[in-house]
Amino acid sequence: MALHAREFFAELQLPFAASVVVGDTYYATPEPGGPLRLRIDFTSTRWANQYDGLRLATVHRDRGDLDITILRFAEHQTFHHRDSACGVPPHHSDCGTIKEFKNDPATVPWEGAQTSGLREAIEQYTSIWFPGTWTASVQKRTAGRTARVAPAPPAAPSARRAR
């Protein structure tokens, strides 16, 4: 598994507890016990072992794929910094892509990726098909944190006149 998919999906910090990575694909059941599933895998380019985005699918357990969308790395600035630093111009075949290195499994092809844009797009997508699950999962994850109470602002001077 030269794509290191498990680590890539962990980097996205998706909030679904009922999830697993099998091979290069992420599977989740955002609503436990519900009929809908989320599947995310890498989209291939026309070149072997090269990927330019993620394919998100909402899958009904009995009816199959209900919706599919593609999130391109280039559209979400995932590798903008890496490509700029390496001098890869936009619209070049290597711009915004990752390559699977079968000869060197220690190489992480998505190293240096900025995943916040992808994560935000996944959040938008799942909020349509799985309303409330993203915020519910995030609240559960942060519920254990202790909040510091901020001091109250000073009271405004009273409008009464002193007698």
mmCIF file of C-alpha atoms in Angstrom:
data_model
loop_
_atom_site.group_PDB
_atom_site.id
_atom_site.type_symbol
_atom_site.label_atom_id
_atom_site.label_comp_id
_atom_site.label_asym_id
_atom_site.label_seq_id
_atom_site.Cartn_x
_atom_site.Cartn_y
_atom_site.Cartn_z
ATOM 1 C CA MET A 1 0.000 0.000 0.000
ATOM 2 C CA ALA A 2 2.409 2.674 -1.219
ATOM 3 C CA LEU A 3 -0.235 5.423 -1.040
ATOM 4 C CA HIS A 4 -0.315 5.152 2.767
ATOM 5 C CA ALA A 5 -4.098 5.617 2.563
ATOM 6 C CA ARG A 6 -4.710 4.925 6.247
ATOM 7 C CA GLU A 7 -2.385 7.781 7.207
ATOM 8 C CA PHE A 8 -3.832 10.077 4.524
ATOM 9 C CA PHE A 9 -7.390 9.600 5.797
ATOM 10 C CA ALA A 10 -6.184 10.006 9.390
ATOM 11 C CA GLU A 11 -4.629 13.329 8.312
ATOM 12 C CA LEU A 12 -8.083 14.474 7.116
ATOM 13 C CA GLN A 13 -9.368 13.955 10.674
ATOM 14 C CA LEU A 14 -12.800 12.812 9.579
ATOM 15 C CA PRO A 15 -15.065 12.611 12.638
ATOM 16 C CA PHE A 16 -16.876 9.341 11.923
ATOM 17 C CA ALA A 17 -16.316 6.748 14.646
ATOM 18 C CA ALA A 18 -17.785 3.886 12.584
ATOM 19 C CA SER A 19 -15.130 3.941 9.852
ATOM 20 C CA VAL A 20 -12.373 1.775 8.415
ATOM 21 C CA VAL A 21 -9.735 1.981 5.681
ATOM 22 C CA VAL A 22 -9.521 -1.102 3.487
ATOM 23 C CA GLY A 23 -6.731 -0.977 0.912
ATOM 24 C CA ASP A 24 -6.843 2.558 -0.506
ATOM 25 C CA THR A 25 -10.519 3.194 0.330
ATOM 26 C CA TYR A 26 -12.166 4.826 3.351
ATOM 27 C CA TYR A 27 -15.571 3.491 4.434
ATOM 28 C CA ALA A 28 -17.834 5.078 7.064
ATOM 29 C CA THR A 29 -21.324 4.741 8.463
ATOM 30 C CA PRO A 30 -21.991 8.335 9.559
ATOM 31 C CA GLU A 31 -25.432 7.416 10.961
ATOM 32 C CA PRO A 32 -24.996 4.169 12.913
ATOM 33 C CA GLY A 33 -27.734 1.732 11.962
ATOM 34 C CA GLY A 34 -28.795 3.853 8.988
ATOM 35 C CA PRO A 35 -28.908 2.563 5.403
ATOM 36 C CA LEU A 36 -26.395 5.077 3.975
ATOM 37 C CA ARG A 37 -22.630 4.668 3.826
ATOM 38 C CA LEU A 38 -19.801 6.984 2.793
ATOM 39 C CA ARG A 39 -17.009 5.685 0.567
ATOM 40 C CA ILE A 40 -13.935 7.755 -0.307
ATOM 41 C CA ASP A 41 -11.201 6.561 -2.649
ATOM 42 C CA PHE A 42 -8.513 8.082 -4.826
ATOM 43 C CA THR A 43 -9.299 9.076 -8.420
ATOM 44 C CA SER A 44 -6.872 7.891 -11.068
ATOM 45 C CA THR A 45 -5.466 10.012 -13.837
ATOM 46 C CA ARG A 46 -4.818 8.534 -17.256
ATOM 47 C CA TRP A 47 -1.311 7.612 -16.088
ATOM 48 C CA ALA A 48 -0.742 4.460 -14.064
ATOM 49 C CA ASN A 49 -0.358 4.866 -10.300
ATOM 50 C CA GLN A 50 -1.067 8.621 -10.394
ATOM 51 C CA TYR A 51 -4.024 10.212 -8.583
ATOM 52 C CA ASP A 52 -5.486 13.696 -8.817
ATOM 53 C CA GLY A 53 -8.260 13.740 -6.231
ATOM 54 C CA LEU A 54 -10.775 11.920 -4.125
ATOM 55 C CA ARG A 55 -14.002 10.253 -5.214
ATOM 56 C CA LEU A 56 -16.785 10.542 -2.622
ATOM 57 C CA ALA A 57 -19.790 8.263 -2.908
ATOM 58 C CA THR A 58 -22.953 7.999 -0.883
ATOM 59 C CA VAL A 59 -23.936 4.359 -0.979
ATOM 60 C CA HIS A 60 -27.252 2.805 0.052
ATOM 61 C CA ARG A 61 -26.697 -0.636 1.504
ATOM 62 C CA ASP A 62 -29.445 -2.141 -0.728
ATOM 63 C CA ARG A 63 -29.525 0.168 -3.775
ATOM 64 C CA GLY A 64 -25.839 0.905 -4.308
ATOM 65 C CA ASP A 65 -24.389 4.277 -5.302
ATOM 66 C CA LEU A 66 -26.819 7.179 -4.853
ATOM 67 C CA ASP A 67 -24.415 10.033 -5.491
ATOM 68 C CA ILE A 68 -20.793 10.445 -6.545
ATOM 69 C CA THR A 69 -18.637 13.551 -6.590
ATOM 70 C CA ILE A 70 -14.977 14.159 -7.344
ATOM 71 C CA LEU A 71 -12.794 16.489 -5.287
ATOM 72 C CA ARG A 72 -9.685 17.420 -7.274
ATOM 73 C CA PHE A 73 -6.533 18.135 -5.295
ATOM 74 C CA ALA A 74 -5.753 21.132 -7.521
ATOM 75 C CA GLU A 75 -9.171 22.717 -6.909
ATOM 76 C CA HIS A 76 -8.699 22.504 -3.150
ATOM 77 C CA GLN A 77 -5.060 23.737 -3.097
ATOM 78 C CA THR A 78 -3.922 20.440 -1.544
ATOM 79 C CA PHE A 79 -0.483 20.480 -3.176
ATOM 80 C CA HIS A 80 -0.195 24.158 -4.109
ATOM 81 C CA HIS A 81 2.743 24.829 -1.770
ATOM 82 C CA ARG A 82 4.591 21.638 -2.788
ATOM 83 C CA ASP A 83 4.089 22.289 -6.502
ATOM 84 C CA SER A 84 5.108 25.948 -6.224
ATOM 85 C CA ALA A 85 8.279 25.026 -4.332
ATOM 86 C CA CYS A 86 9.171 22.412 -6.984
ATOM 87 C CA GLY A 87 8.411 24.751 -9.893
ATOM 88 C CA VAL A 88 5.508 22.661 -11.231
ATOM 89 C CA PRO A 89 3.238 25.117 -13.060
ATOM 90 C CA PRO A 90 -0.574 24.908 -13.023
ATOM 91 C CA HIS A 91 -2.019 22.799 -15.856
ATOM 92 C CA HIS A 92 1.133 20.646 -15.942
ATOM 93 C CA SER A 93 0.382 16.911 -15.821
ATOM 94 C CA ASP A 94 2.033 16.563 -12.388
ATOM 95 C CA CYS A 95 0.323 19.596 -10.839
ATOM 96 C CA GLY A 96 -1.944 18.630 -7.942
ATOM 97 C CA THR A 97 -1.302 14.897 -8.213
ATOM 98 C CA ILE A 98 0.251 12.153 -6.146
ATOM 99 C CA LYS A 99 2.074 9.112 -7.444
ATOM 100 C CA GLU A 100 2.167 5.653 -5.951
ATOM 101 C CA PHE A 101 5.744 4.491 -5.468
ATOM 102 C CA LYS A 102 5.736 0.707 -5.631
ATOM 103 C CA ASN A 103 9.539 0.463 -5.592
ATOM 104 C CA ASP A 104 9.912 2.627 -2.486
ATOM 105 C CA PRO A 105 7.083 1.901 -0.020
ATOM 106 C CA ALA A 106 8.659 4.200 2.578
ATOM 107 C CA THR A 107 7.972 7.253 0.389
ATOM 108 C CA VAL A 108 4.803 9.117 1.384
ATOM 109 C CA PRO A 109 3.475 10.550 -1.900
ATOM 110 C CA TRP A 110 1.198 13.130 -0.263
ATOM 111 C CA GLU A 111 3.781 14.489 2.173
ATOM 112 C CA GLY A 112 3.325 18.216 2.696
ATOM 113 C CA ALA A 113 -0.323 18.160 1.609
ATOM 114 C CA GLN A 114 -2.581 20.889 2.935
ATOM 115 C CA THR A 115 -5.773 18.930 3.646
ATOM 116 C CA SER A 116 -7.958 21.662 5.138
ATOM 117 C CA GLY A 117 -9.615 22.467 1.779
ATOM 118 C CA LEU A 118 -10.426 18.799 1.152
ATOM 119 C CA ARG A 119 -11.710 18.363 4.687
ATOM 120 C CA GLU A 120 -13.999 21.385 4.313
ATOM 121 C CA ALA A 121 -15.362 20.040 1.005
ATOM 122 C CA ILE A 122 -15.988 16.618 2.595
ATOM 123 C CA GLU A 123 -17.773 18.353 5.460
ATOM 124 C CA GLN A 124 -20.006 20.218 2.982
ATOM 125 C CA TYR A 125 -20.759 17.021 1.065
ATOM 126 C CA THR A 126 -21.594 14.979 4.163
ATOM 127 C CA SER A 127 -23.778 17.745 5.594
ATOM 128 C CA ILE A 128 -26.116 17.222 2.629
ATOM 129 C CA TRP A 129 -26.324 13.431 2.766
ATOM 130 C CA PHE A 130 -25.820 12.950 6.502
ATOM 131 C CA PRO A 131 -27.245 16.122 8.125
ATOM 132 C CA GLY A 132 -26.059 16.768 11.656
ATOM 133 C CA THR A 133 -23.608 13.867 11.783
ATOM 134 C CA TRP A 134 -20.527 16.021 11.288
ATOM 135 C CA THR A 135 -21.367 18.463 14.077
ATOM 136 C CA ALA A 136 -22.614 15.680 16.367
ATOM 137 C CA SER A 137 -19.359 13.765 15.884
ATOM 138 C CA VAL A 138 -17.239 16.878 16.449
ATOM 139 C CA GLN A 139 -19.190 17.739 19.611
ATOM 140 C CA LYS A 140 -18.691 14.221 20.987
ATOM 141 C CA ARG A 141 -14.976 14.440 20.269
ATOM 142 C CA THR A 142 -14.542 17.819 22.023
ATOM 143 C CA ALA A 143 -17.061 17.295 24.839
ATOM 144 C CA GLY A 144 -14.358 16.133 27.247
ATOM 145 C CA ARG A 145 -12.400 19.352 27.073
ATOM 146 C CA THR A 146 -12.699 21.826 29.920
ATOM 147 C CA ALA A 147 -13.634 25.323 28.943
ATOM 148 C CA ARG A 148 -12.150 28.244 30.796
ATOM 149 C CA VAL A 149 -14.731 30.724 32.024
ATOM 150 C CA ALA A 150 -14.041 34.200 30.718
ATOM 151 C CA PRO A 151 -14.485 37.050 33.184
ATOM 152 C CA ALA A 152 -17.598 39.155 32.691
ATOM 153 C CA PRO A 153 -17.026 42.580 31.143
ATOM 154 C CA PRO A 154 -17.266 45.505 33.550
ATOM 155 C CA ALA A 155 -20.792 46.761 34.073
ATOM 156 C CA ALA A 156 -21.772 49.857 32.192
ATOM 157 C CA PRO A 157 -22.094 52.989 34.335
ATOM 158 C CA SER A 158 -25.565 53.399 35.691
ATOM 159 C CA ALA A 159 -27.782 55.969 34.094
ATOM 160 C CA ARG A 160 -29.140 56.949 37.538
ATOM 161 C CA ARG A 161 -27.978 60.141 39.077
ATOM 162 C CA ALA A 162 -26.541 60.110 42.501
ATOM 163 C CA ARG A 163 -28.969 61.655 45.051
#
